[in-house]
Short mmCIF file of C-alpha atoms in Angstrom, two decimals:
data_model
loop_
_atom_site.label_atom_id
_atom_site.label_comp_id
_atom_site.label_asym_id
_atom_site.label_seq_id
_atom_site.Cartn_x
_atom_site.Cartn_y
_atom_site.Cartn_z
CA UNK A 163 5.42 12.87 -8.90
CA UNK A 164 8.74 11.51 -7.86
CA UNK A 165 11.05 14.25 -6.63
CA UNK A 166 13.87 13.22 -8.93
CA UNK A 167 15.37 15.51 -11.52
CA UNK A 168 15.32 13.94 -15.06
CA UNK A 169 18.70 15.41 -15.94
CA UNK A 170 20.57 13.89 -13.16
CA UNK A 171 22.45 10.82 -13.92
CA UNK A 172 21.13 7.79 -12.14
CA UNK A 173 17.72 9.61 -11.22
CA UNK A 174 14.89 7.23 -10.66
CA UNK A 175 12.43 7.10 -13.50
CA UNK A 176 8.97 5.64 -12.43
CA UNK A 177 7.34 2.94 -14.68
CA UNK A 178 3.97 3.70 -16.23
CA UNK A 179 2.20 1.83 -13.35
CA UNK A 180 4.12 4.04 -10.81
CA UNK A 181 3.11 7.15 -12.77
CA UNK A 182 -0.54 6.57 -12.66
CA UNK A 183 -2.13 3.92 -10.50
CA UNK A 184 -5.53 4.93 -11.60
CA UNK A 185 -4.94 3.28 -15.02
CA UNK A 186 -5.31 -0.10 -13.33
CA UNK A 187 -8.30 -2.17 -12.82
CA UNK A 188 -9.63 -2.32 -9.19
CA UNK A 189 -11.53 -5.32 -7.77
CA UNK A 190 -13.67 -4.91 -4.54
CA UNK A 191 -13.46 -8.19 -2.48
CA UNK A 192 -16.36 -9.77 -0.84
CA UNK A 193 -14.39 -10.24 2.39
CA UNK A 194 -14.12 -7.45 4.90
CA UNK A 195 -12.39 -6.94 8.23
CA UNK A 196 -13.11 -5.25 11.38
CA UNK A 197 -9.59 -4.20 12.25
CA UNK A 198 -6.45 -3.06 10.20
CA UNK A 199 -4.56 -5.91 11.69
CA UNK A 200 -7.09 -8.49 10.32
CA UNK A 201 -7.25 -6.59 6.95
CA UNK A 202 -3.44 -6.77 6.63
CA UNK A 203 -3.44 -10.45 7.38
CA UNK A 204 -6.15 -11.24 4.81
CA UNK A 205 -4.41 -9.08 2.03
CA UNK A 206 -0.96 -10.43 2.84
CA UNK A 207 -2.37 -14.14 2.74
CA UNK A 208 -4.17 -13.38 -0.49
CA UNK A 209 -1.11 -11.87 -1.94
CA UNK A 210 0.85 -15.05 -1.44
CA UNK A 211 -1.85 -17.56 -2.35
CA UNK A 212 -2.87 -16.15 -5.60
CA UNK A 213 -0.09 -14.98 -6.03
CA UNK A 214 -0.47 -11.32 -6.95
CA UNK A 215 1.59 -10.21 -9.99
CA UNK A 216 4.39 -7.69 -9.84
CA UNK A 217 3.01 -4.21 -9.75
CA UNK A 218 -0.22 -5.09 -7.89
CA UNK A 219 -1.62 -3.20 -5.00
CA UNK A 220 -3.85 -4.53 -2.04
CA UNK A 221 -5.65 -1.84 -0.30
CA UNK A 222 -8.25 -1.08 2.46
CA UNK A 223 -10.82 1.67 2.92
CA UNK A 224 -13.37 2.17 5.72
CA UNK A 225 -17.16 1.61 5.16
CA UNK A 226 -19.96 2.27 7.42
CA UNK A 227 -22.97 0.46 5.93
CA UNK A 228 -24.44 -1.63 7.63
CA UNK A 229 -21.67 -1.49 10.29
CA UNK A 230 -18.17 0.02 10.45
CA UNK A 231 -15.58 -2.14 9.04
CA UNK A 232 -12.70 -2.21 6.35
CA UNK A 233 -13.38 -3.09 2.70
CA UNK A 234 -10.63 -4.79 0.76
CA UNK A 235 -9.70 -4.30 -2.86
CA UNK A 236 -6.92 -5.15 -5.33
CA UNK A 237 -5.65 -3.05 -8.01
CA UNK A 238 -3.71 -4.75 -10.89
CA UNK A 239 -2.64 -3.78 -14.37
CA UNK A 240 -5.32 -4.25 -17.13
CA UNK A 241 -3.14 -6.70 -19.05
CA UNK A 242 -3.34 -9.18 -16.08
CA UNK A 243 -6.61 -8.33 -14.66
CA UNK A 244 -8.60 -11.16 -16.25
CA UNK A 245 -6.12 -13.77 -14.89
CA UNK A 246 -6.26 -12.35 -11.38
CA UNK A 247 -9.99 -12.28 -11.45
CA UNK A 248 -9.95 -16.00 -12.51
CA UNK A 249 -7.61 -16.80 -9.54
CA UNK A 250 -9.75 -14.95 -7.18
CA UNK A 251 -12.87 -16.82 -8.24
CA UNK A 252 -11.00 -20.08 -8.06
CA UNK A 253 -10.07 -19.38 -4.48
CA UNK A 254 -13.75 -18.80 -3.51
CA UNK A 255 -13.77 -15.02 -3.77
CA UNK A 256 -16.40 -12.99 -5.64
CA UNK A 257 -14.63 -9.85 -6.84
CA UNK A 258 -16.50 -7.02 -8.43
CA UNK A 259 -15.12 -4.13 -10.45
CA UNK A 260 -14.64 -1.03 -8.60
CA UNK A 261 -14.41 1.78 -11.31
CA UNK A 262 -14.94 4.50 -8.94
CA UNK A 263 -14.20 4.51 -5.20
CA UNK A 264 -12.89 6.40 -2.19
CA UNK A 265 -10.26 9.02 -3.14
CA UNK A 266 -8.08 7.79 -0.24
CA UNK A 267 -7.22 4.26 0.31
CA UNK A 268 -4.74 2.63 2.66
CA UNK A 269 -2.09 0.50 0.83
CA UNK A 270 -0.86 -2.82 2.47
CA UNK A 271 0.80 -4.35 -0.60
CA UNK A 272 2.36 -2.21 -3.26
CA UNK A 273 5.64 -2.51 -5.45
CA UNK A 274 8.62 -2.45 -3.24
CA UNK A 275 6.87 -3.25 0.00
CA UNK A 276 8.75 -6.27 1.00
CA UNK A 277 12.08 -4.38 1.12
CA UNK A 278 10.91 -1.88 3.58
CA UNK A 279 12.79 -2.88 6.81
CA UNK A 280 15.17 -0.90 8.93
CA UNK A 281 16.12 2.59 8.04
CA UNK A 282 16.70 4.39 4.70
CA UNK A 283 16.52 7.88 3.23
CA UNK A 284 13.25 9.26 1.57
CA UNK A 285 15.12 9.31 -1.70
CA UNK A 286 15.80 5.58 -1.40
CA UNK A 287 12.12 5.06 -0.44
CA UNK A 288 10.94 6.71 -3.57
CA UNK A 289 13.43 5.11 -5.87
CA UNK A 290 12.79 1.59 -4.40
CA UNK A 291 9.05 1.67 -4.01
CA UNK A 292 5.74 3.04 -5.65
CA UNK A 293 5.58 5.69 -2.91
CA UNK A 294 5.61 8.94 -4.73
CA UNK A 295 5.37 11.53 -1.90
CA UNK A 296 6.10 11.78 1.96
CA UNK A 297 4.48 14.49 4.09
CA UNK A 298 4.93 15.13 7.82
CA UNK A 299 2.57 16.71 10.36
CA UNK A 300 1.33 20.14 9.31
CA UNK A 301 2.08 19.50 5.71
CA UNK A 302 5.83 19.74 6.08
CA UNK A 303 7.70 18.08 3.09
CA UNK A 304 10.80 16.58 4.38
CA UNK A 305 13.93 16.68 2.20
CA UNK A 306 14.91 13.49 0.26
CA UNK A 307 18.09 13.02 2.42
CA UNK A 308 15.84 12.67 5.71
CA UNK A 309 16.11 9.35 7.25
CA UNK A 310 13.00 7.12 7.74
CA UNK A 311 12.90 4.42 10.38
CA UNK A 312 10.31 2.05 8.81
CA UNK A 313 9.67 0.21 12.08
CA UNK A 314 8.94 -2.65 9.65
CA UNK A 315 5.47 -1.15 9.06
CA UNK A 316 4.67 1.18 6.07
CA UNK A 317 1.17 1.74 5.07
CA UNK A 318 0.96 4.83 2.56
CA UNK A 319 -2.23 6.35 1.37
CA UNK A 320 -3.46 5.84 -2.13
CA UNK A 321 -4.54 9.55 -2.98
CA UNK A 322 -5.48 10.82 -6.31
CA UNK A 323 -3.65 8.16 -8.22
CA UNK A 324 -0.42 8.05 -6.26
CA UNK A 325 0.96 6.79 -2.91
CA UNK A 326 1.49 9.31 -0.20
CA UNK A 327 3.23 8.30 3.02
CA UNK A 328 2.38 10.29 6.13
CA UNK A 329 5.37 10.84 8.68
CA UNK A 330 5.93 11.82 12.23
CA UNK A 331 9.33 13.49 13.22
CA UNK A 332 11.33 11.95 15.92
CA UNK A 333 14.21 12.97 18.05
CA UNK A 334 17.41 13.49 16.23
CA UNK A 335 15.85 14.69 12.97
CA UNK A 336 14.45 11.55 11.49
CA UNK A 337 11.02 10.34 10.71
CA UNK A 338 8.74 7.23 11.29
CA UNK A 339 5.51 6.40 9.57
CA UNK A 340 2.37 7.97 11.06
CA UNK A 341 0.60 4.71 11.30
CA UNK A 342 1.74 2.82 14.41
CA UNK A 343 2.44 -1.07 13.96
CA UNK A 344 0.18 -3.37 15.96
CA UNK A 345 2.35 -4.65 18.84
CA UNK A 346 0.66 -8.14 18.55
CA UNK A 347 0.77 -9.29 14.92
CA UNK A 348 -1.92 -11.57 13.85
CA UNK A 349 0.59 -14.23 12.59
CA UNK A 350 4.34 -14.36 12.14
CA UNK A 351 5.70 -11.41 10.22
CA UNK A 352 4.65 -10.11 6.83
CA UNK A 353 7.34 -7.28 6.55
CA UNK A 354 10.50 -7.33 4.63
CA UNK A 355 9.97 -10.32 2.48
CA UNK A 356 9.18 -12.96 5.04
CA UNK A 357 5.48 -13.89 5.10
CA UNK A 358 3.98 -16.64 7.09
CA UNK A 359 0.21 -17.37 6.72
#
Protein backbone atom coordinates (compact mmCIF):
# COMPACT_ATOMS: atom_id res chain seq x y z
CA UNK A 1 0.00 0.00 0.00
CA UNK A 2 2.72 2.47 0.93
CA UNK A 3 5.20 3.00 -1.89
CA UNK A 4 8.26 2.42 0.31
CA UNK A 5 10.69 -0.39 -0.28
CA UNK A 6 11.17 -2.58 2.82
CA UNK A 7 14.85 -2.99 1.99
CA UNK A 8 15.65 0.71 2.09
CA UNK A 9 17.03 1.89 5.47
CA UNK A 10 14.62 4.27 7.15
CA UNK A 11 11.72 3.35 4.88
CA UNK A 12 8.34 3.90 6.48
CA UNK A 13 6.64 0.75 7.76
CA UNK A 14 2.89 1.23 8.32
CA UNK A 15 1.24 0.06 11.51
CA UNK A 16 -1.48 -2.64 11.42
CA UNK A 17 -4.12 0.11 11.57
CA UNK A 18 -2.57 1.82 8.55
CA UNK A 19 -2.39 -1.46 6.68
CA UNK A 20 -6.04 -2.26 6.95
CA UNK A 21 -8.57 0.30 8.10
CA UNK A 22 -11.31 -2.23 7.39
CA UNK A 23 -10.31 -4.16 10.53
CA UNK A 24 -11.68 -1.34 12.63
CA UNK A 25 -15.15 -0.95 14.08
CA UNK A 26 -17.24 1.76 12.44
CA UNK A 27 -20.03 3.73 14.10
CA UNK A 28 -22.71 5.61 12.17
CA UNK A 29 -23.73 8.75 14.05
CA UNK A 30 -27.29 10.02 14.38
CA UNK A 31 -26.20 13.55 13.42
CA UNK A 32 -26.04 14.53 9.75
CA UNK A 33 -24.92 17.66 7.88
CA UNK A 34 -26.05 19.49 4.76
CA UNK A 35 -22.62 20.73 3.68
CA UNK A 36 -19.03 19.51 3.90
CA UNK A 37 -18.19 22.61 5.94
CA UNK A 38 -20.82 21.74 8.54
CA UNK A 39 -19.78 18.09 8.53
CA UNK A 40 -16.14 19.00 9.08
CA UNK A 41 -17.06 21.27 11.98
CA UNK A 42 -19.15 18.57 13.67
CA UNK A 43 -16.47 15.90 13.28
CA UNK A 44 -13.61 18.14 14.43
CA UNK A 45 -15.63 19.19 17.47
CA UNK A 46 -16.50 15.60 18.28
CA UNK A 47 -12.85 14.55 17.91
CA UNK A 48 -11.85 17.15 20.50
CA UNK A 49 -14.73 16.69 22.93
CA UNK A 50 -14.60 12.91 23.24
CA UNK A 51 -11.57 12.94 22.57
CA UNK A 52 -10.99 10.43 19.80
CA UNK A 53 -8.13 7.96 20.44
CA UNK A 54 -4.97 7.85 18.37
CA UNK A 55 -5.52 6.03 15.10
CA UNK A 56 -9.21 6.96 14.83
CA UNK A 57 -10.93 8.14 11.67
CA UNK A 58 -13.87 10.53 11.26
CA UNK A 59 -15.55 10.33 7.88
CA UNK A 60 -18.48 11.49 5.79
CA UNK A 61 -20.46 9.92 2.99
CA UNK A 62 -23.46 11.18 1.00
CA UNK A 63 -26.95 9.80 1.54
CA UNK A 64 -30.08 10.69 -0.41
CA UNK A 65 -32.98 9.34 1.66
CA UNK A 66 -35.15 11.14 2.68
CA UNK A 67 -33.16 14.17 1.41
CA UNK A 68 -29.58 14.75 0.24
CA UNK A 69 -27.20 15.19 3.16
CA UNK A 70 -23.92 13.92 4.59
CA UNK A 71 -23.87 11.05 7.05
CA UNK A 72 -21.12 11.03 9.68
CA UNK A 73 -19.22 8.02 10.98
CA UNK A 74 -16.25 7.15 13.17
CA UNK A 75 -13.86 4.24 12.69
CA UNK A 76 -11.81 3.15 15.70
CA UNK A 77 -9.69 0.16 16.62
CA UNK A 78 -11.64 -2.77 18.06
CA UNK A 79 -9.84 -2.65 21.41
CA UNK A 80 -11.10 0.89 22.14
CA UNK A 81 -14.46 0.70 20.38
CA UNK A 82 -16.54 0.00 23.50
CA UNK A 83 -14.97 2.94 25.34
CA UNK A 84 -15.60 5.27 22.39
CA UNK A 85 -19.20 4.09 22.13
CA UNK A 86 -19.68 4.86 25.83
CA UNK A 87 -18.28 8.38 25.39
CA UNK A 88 -20.56 8.97 22.42
CA UNK A 89 -23.63 7.93 24.37
CA UNK A 90 -22.58 10.07 27.33
CA UNK A 91 -22.34 13.01 24.93
CA UNK A 92 -25.90 12.43 23.76
CA UNK A 93 -25.12 10.59 20.53
CA UNK A 94 -26.83 7.36 19.51
CA UNK A 95 -24.21 5.50 17.46
CA UNK A 96 -25.05 2.35 15.55
CA UNK A 97 -22.61 -0.20 14.16
CA UNK A 98 -21.92 0.11 10.48
CA UNK A 99 -20.48 -3.29 9.52
CA UNK A 100 -20.93 -2.56 5.83
CA UNK A 101 -21.18 0.81 4.20
CA UNK A 102 -20.22 2.81 1.13
CA UNK A 103 -16.99 1.66 -0.49
CA UNK A 104 -15.85 5.30 -0.71
CA UNK A 105 -15.96 7.80 2.14
CA UNK A 106 -14.34 11.19 2.73
CA UNK A 107 -11.90 11.36 5.63
CA UNK A 108 -11.85 14.49 7.80
CA UNK A 109 -9.88 13.16 10.79
CA UNK A 110 -7.25 10.46 10.29
CA UNK A 111 -3.80 9.61 11.69
CA UNK A 112 -1.42 12.48 10.96
CA UNK A 113 -4.03 15.01 9.82
CA UNK A 114 -3.10 17.75 12.29
CA UNK A 115 0.42 18.08 10.88
CA UNK A 116 -0.70 18.68 7.29
CA UNK A 117 0.12 22.35 6.77
CA UNK A 118 2.25 24.11 4.19
CA UNK A 119 4.10 22.06 1.59
CA UNK A 120 5.70 18.63 1.72
CA UNK A 121 6.64 15.83 -0.64
CA UNK A 122 4.30 12.94 -1.26
CA UNK A 123 6.87 10.66 0.33
CA UNK A 124 6.66 12.74 3.51
CA UNK A 125 2.87 12.66 3.30
CA UNK A 126 2.85 8.86 3.15
CA UNK A 127 5.40 8.52 5.94
CA UNK A 128 3.66 10.90 8.33
CA UNK A 129 0.00 10.06 7.83
CA UNK A 130 -2.34 7.15 7.13
CA UNK A 131 -2.71 8.25 3.49
CA UNK A 132 -1.50 5.33 1.40
CA UNK A 133 -1.80 6.56 -2.17
CA UNK A 134 -2.10 9.74 -4.24
CA UNK A 135 -3.54 10.05 -7.71
CA UNK A 136 -3.86 13.03 -10.04
CA UNK A 137 -6.43 13.72 -12.74
CA UNK A 138 -6.56 11.05 -15.40
CA UNK A 139 -5.25 8.39 -13.05
CA UNK A 140 -1.68 9.75 -13.10
CA UNK A 141 0.39 8.59 -10.11
CA UNK A 142 2.90 11.34 -9.19
CA UNK A 143 6.38 10.38 -7.94
CA UNK A 144 7.07 10.47 -4.21
CA UNK A 145 9.39 13.47 -4.61
CA UNK A 146 6.54 15.56 -6.07
CA UNK A 147 5.65 18.54 -3.86
CA UNK A 148 2.16 18.91 -2.41
CA UNK A 149 0.84 22.29 -1.27
CA UNK A 150 -1.74 21.20 1.30
CA UNK A 151 -3.51 24.59 1.43
CA UNK A 152 -4.32 23.55 5.00
CA UNK A 153 -7.11 21.32 3.70
CA UNK A 154 -6.54 17.62 3.02
CA UNK A 155 -9.54 15.30 2.65
CA UNK A 156 -8.53 11.87 1.31
CA UNK A 157 -10.99 9.17 0.28
CA UNK A 158 -11.40 5.98 2.29
CA UNK A 159 -11.46 3.55 -0.62
CA UNK A 160 -11.32 -0.24 -0.25
CA UNK A 161 -9.73 -0.09 3.18
CA UNK A 162 -7.07 2.58 2.58
CA UNK A 163 -6.82 6.34 2.16
CA UNK A 164 -6.40 7.78 -1.33
CA UNK A 165 -5.70 11.48 -1.87
CA UNK A 166 -6.84 12.91 -5.20
CA UNK A 167 -4.68 15.73 -6.57
CA UNK A 168 -4.62 18.49 -9.16
CA UNK A 169 -1.40 19.63 -10.86
CA UNK A 170 -0.37 23.27 -10.52
CA UNK A 171 2.06 25.47 -12.40
CA UNK A 172 5.64 24.65 -11.58
CA UNK A 173 5.17 20.90 -11.35
CA UNK A 174 3.61 20.60 -7.91
CA UNK A 175 0.19 19.46 -6.78
CA UNK A 176 -2.70 20.54 -4.56
CA UNK A 177 -5.54 18.44 -3.10
CA UNK A 178 -8.48 18.11 -5.47
CA UNK A 179 -10.98 19.27 -2.84
CA UNK A 180 -10.89 23.06 -2.55
CA UNK A 181 -11.03 24.47 1.00
CA UNK A 182 -14.08 26.51 1.92
CA UNK A 183 -13.09 30.22 1.85
CA UNK A 184 -15.37 30.90 4.81
CA UNK A 185 -14.52 28.39 7.59
CA UNK A 186 -17.30 27.73 10.05
CA UNK A 187 -15.22 28.47 13.12
CA UNK A 188 -11.57 29.28 13.71
CA UNK A 189 -9.16 26.86 12.08
CA UNK A 190 -9.13 23.10 12.50
CA UNK A 191 -6.06 22.46 10.40
CA UNK A 192 -2.50 21.90 11.50
CA UNK A 193 -3.12 21.14 15.14
CA UNK A 194 -5.07 24.27 16.10
CA UNK A 195 -8.70 23.55 16.72
CA UNK A 196 -11.24 25.99 18.07
CA UNK A 197 -14.81 24.88 18.66
